[in-house]
Amino acid sequence: MTVEEPVVAGTSCQTEDDKSSNVLIKKERQKNKRKKSLMKEAEKADNRGVCYLSRVPPHMDPLKLRQILSEYGEIQRIYLSPEDPAAQVRRKKSGGFRGQEFSEGWVEFTEKGVAKRIAKMLNGEQIGGRKRSSFYYDIWNIKYLSKFKWDDLTEEIAIKNATREQKLALELSAAKRERDFYLSKVDQANTLSKIEERLNKKHKVQMIPKVKRNFPQKKPVVTETGETKELSRDILAGVFGGS
């Protein structure tokens, strides 16, 4: 029994090492698969071509645009830039189309040659389709972008979003400063008005007029000749205590 125990321990150690090595091998295989898939995607991305739409007809959305352009070639991705919100508000107020409209767009085709051919064939041509459609008489404004990748578009969109957010943050901070300045001026005006009220009350208290009593004065005695009759010295002395 004592001889067999180290043999069993050795086999267990070997099995654990085998398990760890198998796990590492699986991880390496998964990494290799991912690398291969990424390489394939990169190759496909290099073969793709992007077309630019300088104008998107009214009532046109990504779904309708895909339906029309997919007849000429396989499409991977579409991005349409929404119109200015202020223009949308003005259009709604004037009674126009109340849905979402777009100002420009990008279309990614699976092959560069297809993208070049479509841009050359459709640019300046009538969109056509069904006559009942609202963009039947509109004209294509499409151009192939040489050496332009979809990643460039995403980077440009990210930069635009960052600048817009930064601008919005600056506008909000400026509005906050104006609000704080206005509130400080309001508080200052309130304190000044209270001080003025206290001063006015104090001034009113100080400016209360003294009460003056007017006693009626008796007229001096007048003789028949019109001369004032003077009192004798004896009477005055008796009144005022003079000698």
Tab-separated table of C-alpha atoms in Angstrom:
chain	number	residue	atom	x	y	z
A	1	MET	CA	0.000	0.000	0.000
A	2	THR	CA	2.774	2.363	0.807
A	3	VAL	CA	4.388	1.784	-2.577
A	4	GLU	CA	1.257	2.484	-4.667
A	5	GLU	CA	0.387	5.910	-3.146
A	6	PRO	CA	3.056	8.032	-4.898
A	7	VAL	CA	2.098	6.469	-8.251
A	8	VAL	CA	-1.520	7.632	-7.870
A	9	ALA	CA	-0.385	11.132	-6.884
A	10	GLY	CA	1.804	11.337	-9.965
A	11	THR	CA	-1.036	10.357	-12.269
A	12	SER	CA	-3.312	12.974	-10.708
A	13	CYS	CA	-0.700	15.653	-11.234
A	14	GLN	CA	-0.362	14.609	-14.836
A	15	THR	CA	-4.099	14.794	-15.426
A	16	GLU	CA	-4.243	18.309	-13.955
A	17	ASP	CA	-1.369	19.417	-16.185
A	18	ASP	CA	-3.134	17.908	-19.198
A	19	LYS	CA	-6.333	19.778	-18.359
A	20	SER	CA	-4.522	23.115	-18.058
A	21	SER	CA	-2.659	22.495	-21.322
A	22	ASN	CA	-5.926	21.620	-23.068
A	23	VAL	CA	-7.492	24.851	-21.789
A	24	LEU	CA	-4.555	26.861	-23.131
A	25	ILE	CA	-4.779	25.090	-26.480
A	26	LYS	CA	-8.502	25.894	-26.711
A	27	LYS	CA	-7.858	29.553	-25.901
A	28	GLU	CA	-5.182	29.752	-28.565
A	29	ARG	CA	-7.509	28.186	-31.112
A	30	GLN	CA	-10.238	30.686	-30.240
A	31	LYS	CA	-7.779	33.560	-30.618
A	32	ASN	CA	-6.686	32.271	-33.991
A	33	LYS	CA	-10.306	31.974	-35.135
A	34	ARG	CA	-10.995	35.514	-34.046
A	35	LYS	CA	-7.928	36.785	-35.859
A	36	LYS	CA	-8.941	34.967	-39.026
A	37	SER	CA	-12.481	36.345	-38.860
A	38	LEU	CA	-11.141	39.839	-38.269
A	39	MET	CA	-8.768	39.491	-41.210
A	40	LYS	CA	-11.633	38.362	-43.415
A	41	GLU	CA	-13.766	41.301	-42.293
A	42	ALA	CA	-10.892	43.677	-42.952
A	43	GLU	CA	-10.479	42.258	-46.451
A	44	LYS	CA	-14.186	42.609	-47.101
A	45	ALA	CA	-14.130	46.165	-45.772
A	46	ASP	CA	-11.279	47.016	-48.145
A	47	ASN	CA	-13.350	45.763	-51.066
A	48	ARG	CA	-16.379	47.864	-50.114
A	49	GLY	CA	-17.230	51.210	-51.648
A	50	VAL	CA	-19.099	54.209	-50.233
A	51	CYS	CA	-21.327	56.605	-52.167
A	52	TYR	CA	-22.352	60.037	-50.918
A	53	LEU	CA	-25.819	61.589	-51.367
A	54	SER	CA	-25.543	65.382	-51.211
A	55	ARG	CA	-29.337	65.680	-51.137
A	56	VAL	CA	-31.995	63.308	-49.834
A	57	PRO	CA	-35.433	63.818	-51.433
A	58	PRO	CA	-38.365	64.667	-49.130
A	59	HIS	CA	-40.184	61.698	-47.604
A	60	MET	CA	-37.161	59.474	-48.325
A	61	ASP	CA	-36.004	57.284	-45.410
A	62	PRO	CA	-33.292	54.586	-45.113
A	63	LEU	CA	-35.745	51.750	-45.802
A	64	LYS	CA	-37.037	53.269	-49.054
A	65	LEU	CA	-33.524	54.187	-50.139
A	66	ARG	CA	-32.360	50.603	-49.563
A	67	GLN	CA	-35.301	49.248	-51.554
A	68	ILE	CA	-34.448	51.458	-54.534
A	69	LEU	CA	-30.639	51.086	-54.562
A	70	SER	CA	-30.597	47.361	-53.762
A	71	GLU	CA	-31.908	46.773	-57.289
A	72	TYR	CA	-28.523	47.934	-58.636
A	73	GLY	CA	-26.208	46.222	-56.126
A	74	GLU	CA	-25.826	44.651	-52.692
A	75	ILE	CA	-25.864	47.204	-49.870
A	76	GLN	CA	-24.187	46.800	-46.504
A	77	ARG	CA	-25.016	49.931	-44.517
A	78	ILE	CA	-26.894	53.221	-44.943
A	79	TYR	CA	-26.660	56.346	-42.862
A	80	LEU	CA	-28.846	59.427	-43.400
A	81	SER	CA	-28.089	62.615	-41.509
A	82	PRO	CA	-31.224	64.153	-39.918
A	83	GLU	CA	-32.150	67.674	-40.899
A	84	ASP	CA	-31.694	70.688	-38.661
A	85	PRO	CA	-34.273	70.618	-35.813
A	86	ALA	CA	-34.996	74.332	-36.326
A	87	ALA	CA	-35.875	73.698	-39.991
A	88	GLN	CA	-38.132	70.840	-38.953
A	89	VAL	CA	-39.970	73.088	-36.485
A	90	ARG	CA	-40.425	75.799	-39.128
A	91	ARG	CA	-41.775	73.260	-41.621
A	92	LYS	CA	-44.273	71.889	-39.122
A	93	LYS	CA	-45.460	75.374	-38.189
A	94	SER	CA	-45.997	76.246	-41.842
A	95	GLY	CA	-48.156	73.143	-42.289
A	96	GLY	CA	-45.658	71.042	-44.220
A	97	PHE	CA	-44.574	67.426	-43.829
A	98	ARG	CA	-44.547	66.533	-40.149
A	99	GLY	CA	-42.318	63.455	-40.421
A	100	GLN	CA	-38.539	63.115	-40.247
A	101	GLU	CA	-36.534	64.361	-43.211
A	102	PHE	CA	-32.817	64.034	-43.951
A	103	SER	CA	-30.250	66.401	-45.405
A	104	GLU	CA	-27.498	64.057	-46.686
A	105	GLY	CA	-26.581	60.384	-46.677
A	106	TRP	CA	-23.944	57.677	-47.193
A	107	VAL	CA	-24.473	54.237	-48.739
A	108	GLU	CA	-21.945	51.397	-48.413
A	109	PHE	CA	-21.890	48.757	-51.175
A	110	THR	CA	-20.187	45.365	-50.893
A	111	GLU	CA	-17.961	46.045	-53.928
A	112	LYS	CA	-16.120	49.148	-55.043
A	113	GLY	CA	-16.825	48.511	-58.694
A	114	VAL	CA	-20.550	48.339	-58.058
A	115	ALA	CA	-20.470	51.604	-56.098
A	116	LYS	CA	-18.557	53.367	-58.889
A	117	ARG	CA	-20.902	52.041	-61.548
A	118	ILE	CA	-24.050	53.047	-59.621
A	119	ALA	CA	-22.768	56.560	-58.907
A	120	LYS	CA	-21.813	57.067	-62.547
A	121	MET	CA	-25.086	55.660	-63.833
A	122	LEU	CA	-27.551	57.388	-61.483
A	123	ASN	CA	-25.998	60.795	-60.846
A	124	GLY	CA	-28.191	63.494	-62.426
A	125	GLU	CA	-30.869	61.002	-63.443
A	126	GLN	CA	-34.509	60.958	-62.390
A	127	ILE	CA	-35.270	58.696	-59.441
A	128	GLY	CA	-38.400	57.382	-61.111
A	129	GLY	CA	-40.145	54.310	-59.807
A	130	ARG	CA	-43.871	54.535	-59.256
A	131	LYS	CA	-45.487	57.761	-60.397
A	132	ARG	CA	-47.480	57.948	-57.201
A	133	SER	CA	-44.325	58.229	-55.099
A	134	SER	CA	-43.525	61.681	-53.739
A	135	PHE	CA	-39.925	61.579	-55.056
A	136	TYR	CA	-40.693	60.279	-58.575
A	137	TYR	CA	-39.500	63.487	-60.287
A	138	ASP	CA	-36.517	64.076	-57.975
A	139	ILE	CA	-32.965	63.847	-59.305
A	140	TRP	CA	-30.175	61.681	-57.930
A	141	ASN	CA	-27.237	63.591	-56.438
A	142	ILE	CA	-24.851	60.719	-55.796
A	143	LYS	CA	-21.051	60.532	-55.912
A	144	TYR	CA	-18.533	57.750	-55.311
A	145	LEU	CA	-16.040	58.539	-52.534
A	146	SER	CA	-12.641	57.209	-53.496
A	147	LYS	CA	-10.470	55.829	-50.629
A	148	PHE	CA	-13.291	56.539	-48.180
A	149	LYS	CA	-14.176	53.915	-45.571
A	150	TRP	CA	-17.148	53.542	-43.281
A	151	ASP	CA	-14.856	53.971	-40.269
A	152	ASP	CA	-14.024	57.452	-41.543
A	153	LEU	CA	-17.731	58.255	-41.460
A	154	THR	CA	-18.161	56.960	-37.907
A	155	GLU	CA	-15.152	58.994	-36.771
A	156	GLU	CA	-16.547	62.100	-38.440
A	157	ILE	CA	-19.944	61.556	-36.814
A	158	ALA	CA	-18.294	61.036	-33.434
A	159	ILE	CA	-16.307	64.266	-33.851
A	160	LYS	CA	-19.452	66.169	-34.839
A	161	ASN	CA	-21.333	64.790	-31.840
A	162	ALA	CA	-18.464	65.684	-29.517
A	163	THR	CA	-18.262	69.247	-30.861
A	164	ARG	CA	-22.037	69.619	-30.621
A	165	GLU	CA	-22.029	68.383	-27.024
A	166	GLN	CA	-19.132	70.705	-26.205
A	167	LYS	CA	-20.951	73.649	-27.767
A	168	LEU	CA	-24.100	72.750	-25.862
A	169	ALA	CA	-22.144	72.540	-22.615
A	170	LEU	CA	-20.630	75.980	-23.271
A	171	GLU	CA	-24.061	77.451	-24.002
A	172	LEU	CA	-25.468	75.907	-20.825
A	173	SER	CA	-22.599	77.255	-18.741
A	174	ALA	CA	-23.044	80.717	-20.262
A	175	ALA	CA	-26.781	80.610	-19.546
A	176	LYS	CA	-26.061	79.508	-15.985
A	177	ARG	CA	-23.633	82.407	-15.495
A	178	GLU	CA	-26.217	84.854	-16.820
A	179	ARG	CA	-28.845	83.377	-14.501
A	180	ASP	CA	-26.537	83.613	-11.472
A	181	PHE	CA	-25.629	87.204	-12.380
A	182	TYR	CA	-29.316	88.119	-12.729
A	183	LEU	CA	-30.193	86.489	-9.394
A	184	SER	CA	-27.304	88.267	-7.658
A	185	LYS	CA	-28.515	91.595	-9.055
A	186	VAL	CA	-32.050	90.821	-7.879
A	187	ASP	CA	-30.784	90.051	-4.382
A	188	GLN	CA	-28.713	93.214	-4.407
A	189	ALA	CA	-31.729	95.281	-5.490
A	190	ASN	CA	-33.859	93.722	-2.740
A	191	THR	CA	-31.277	94.523	-0.065
A	192	LEU	CA	-30.933	98.107	-1.345
A	193	SER	CA	-34.701	98.570	-1.332
A	194	LYS	CA	-34.913	97.281	2.249
A	195	ILE	CA	-32.141	99.654	3.326
A	196	GLU	CA	-33.937	102.525	1.620
A	197	GLU	CA	-37.181	101.617	3.367
A	198	ARG	CA	-35.474	101.620	6.763
A	199	LEU	CA	-33.850	104.982	6.042
A	200	ASN	CA	-37.171	106.448	4.938
A	201	LYS	CA	-38.865	105.232	8.118
A	202	LYS	CA	-36.095	106.717	10.259
A	203	HIS	CA	-36.273	110.000	8.339
A	204	LYS	CA	-40.033	110.155	8.816
A	205	VAL	CA	-39.634	109.679	12.554
A	206	GLN	CA	-37.090	112.482	12.717
A	207	MET	CA	-39.182	114.835	10.574
A	208	ILE	CA	-42.327	114.687	12.715
A	209	PRO	CA	-43.294	118.399	13.236
A	210	LYS	CA	-43.508	119.784	16.786
A	211	VAL	CA	-46.922	120.723	18.028
A	212	LYS	CA	-47.327	124.458	18.338
A	213	ARG	CA	-50.208	125.798	20.348
A	214	ASN	CA	-51.571	129.168	19.392
A	215	PHE	CA	-53.214	131.063	22.204
A	216	PRO	CA	-55.534	133.904	21.272
A	217	GLN	CA	-54.077	137.268	22.252
A	218	LYS	CA	-56.249	139.941	23.785
A	219	LYS	CA	-56.297	143.245	22.126
A	220	PRO	CA	-55.087	146.259	24.154
A	221	VAL	CA	-57.676	148.547	25.633
A	222	VAL	CA	-58.483	151.433	23.326
A	223	THR	CA	-59.895	154.733	24.476
A	224	GLU	CA	-62.605	156.661	22.792
A	225	THR	CA	-60.007	158.783	21.058
A	226	GLY	CA	-58.375	155.633	19.555
A	227	GLU	CA	-55.290	155.598	21.711
A	228	THR	CA	-54.215	152.495	23.574
A	229	LYS	CA	-54.748	152.760	27.235
A	230	GLU	CA	-51.689	151.894	29.226
A	231	LEU	CA	-51.983	150.127	32.539
A	232	SER	CA	-50.782	151.945	35.543
A	233	ARG	CA	-47.530	150.967	37.145
A	234	ASP	CA	-49.303	149.972	40.309
A	235	ILE	CA	-51.331	147.338	38.496
A	236	LEU	CA	-48.288	145.992	36.680
A	237	ALA	CA	-46.356	145.868	39.874
A	238	GLY	CA	-49.144	143.935	41.528
A	239	VAL	CA	-49.287	141.412	38.671
A	240	PHE	CA	-45.564	140.792	38.141
A	241	GLY	CA	-44.485	141.467	41.686
A	242	GLY	CA	-42.516	144.544	40.956
A	243	SER	CA	-42.014	147.363	43.414
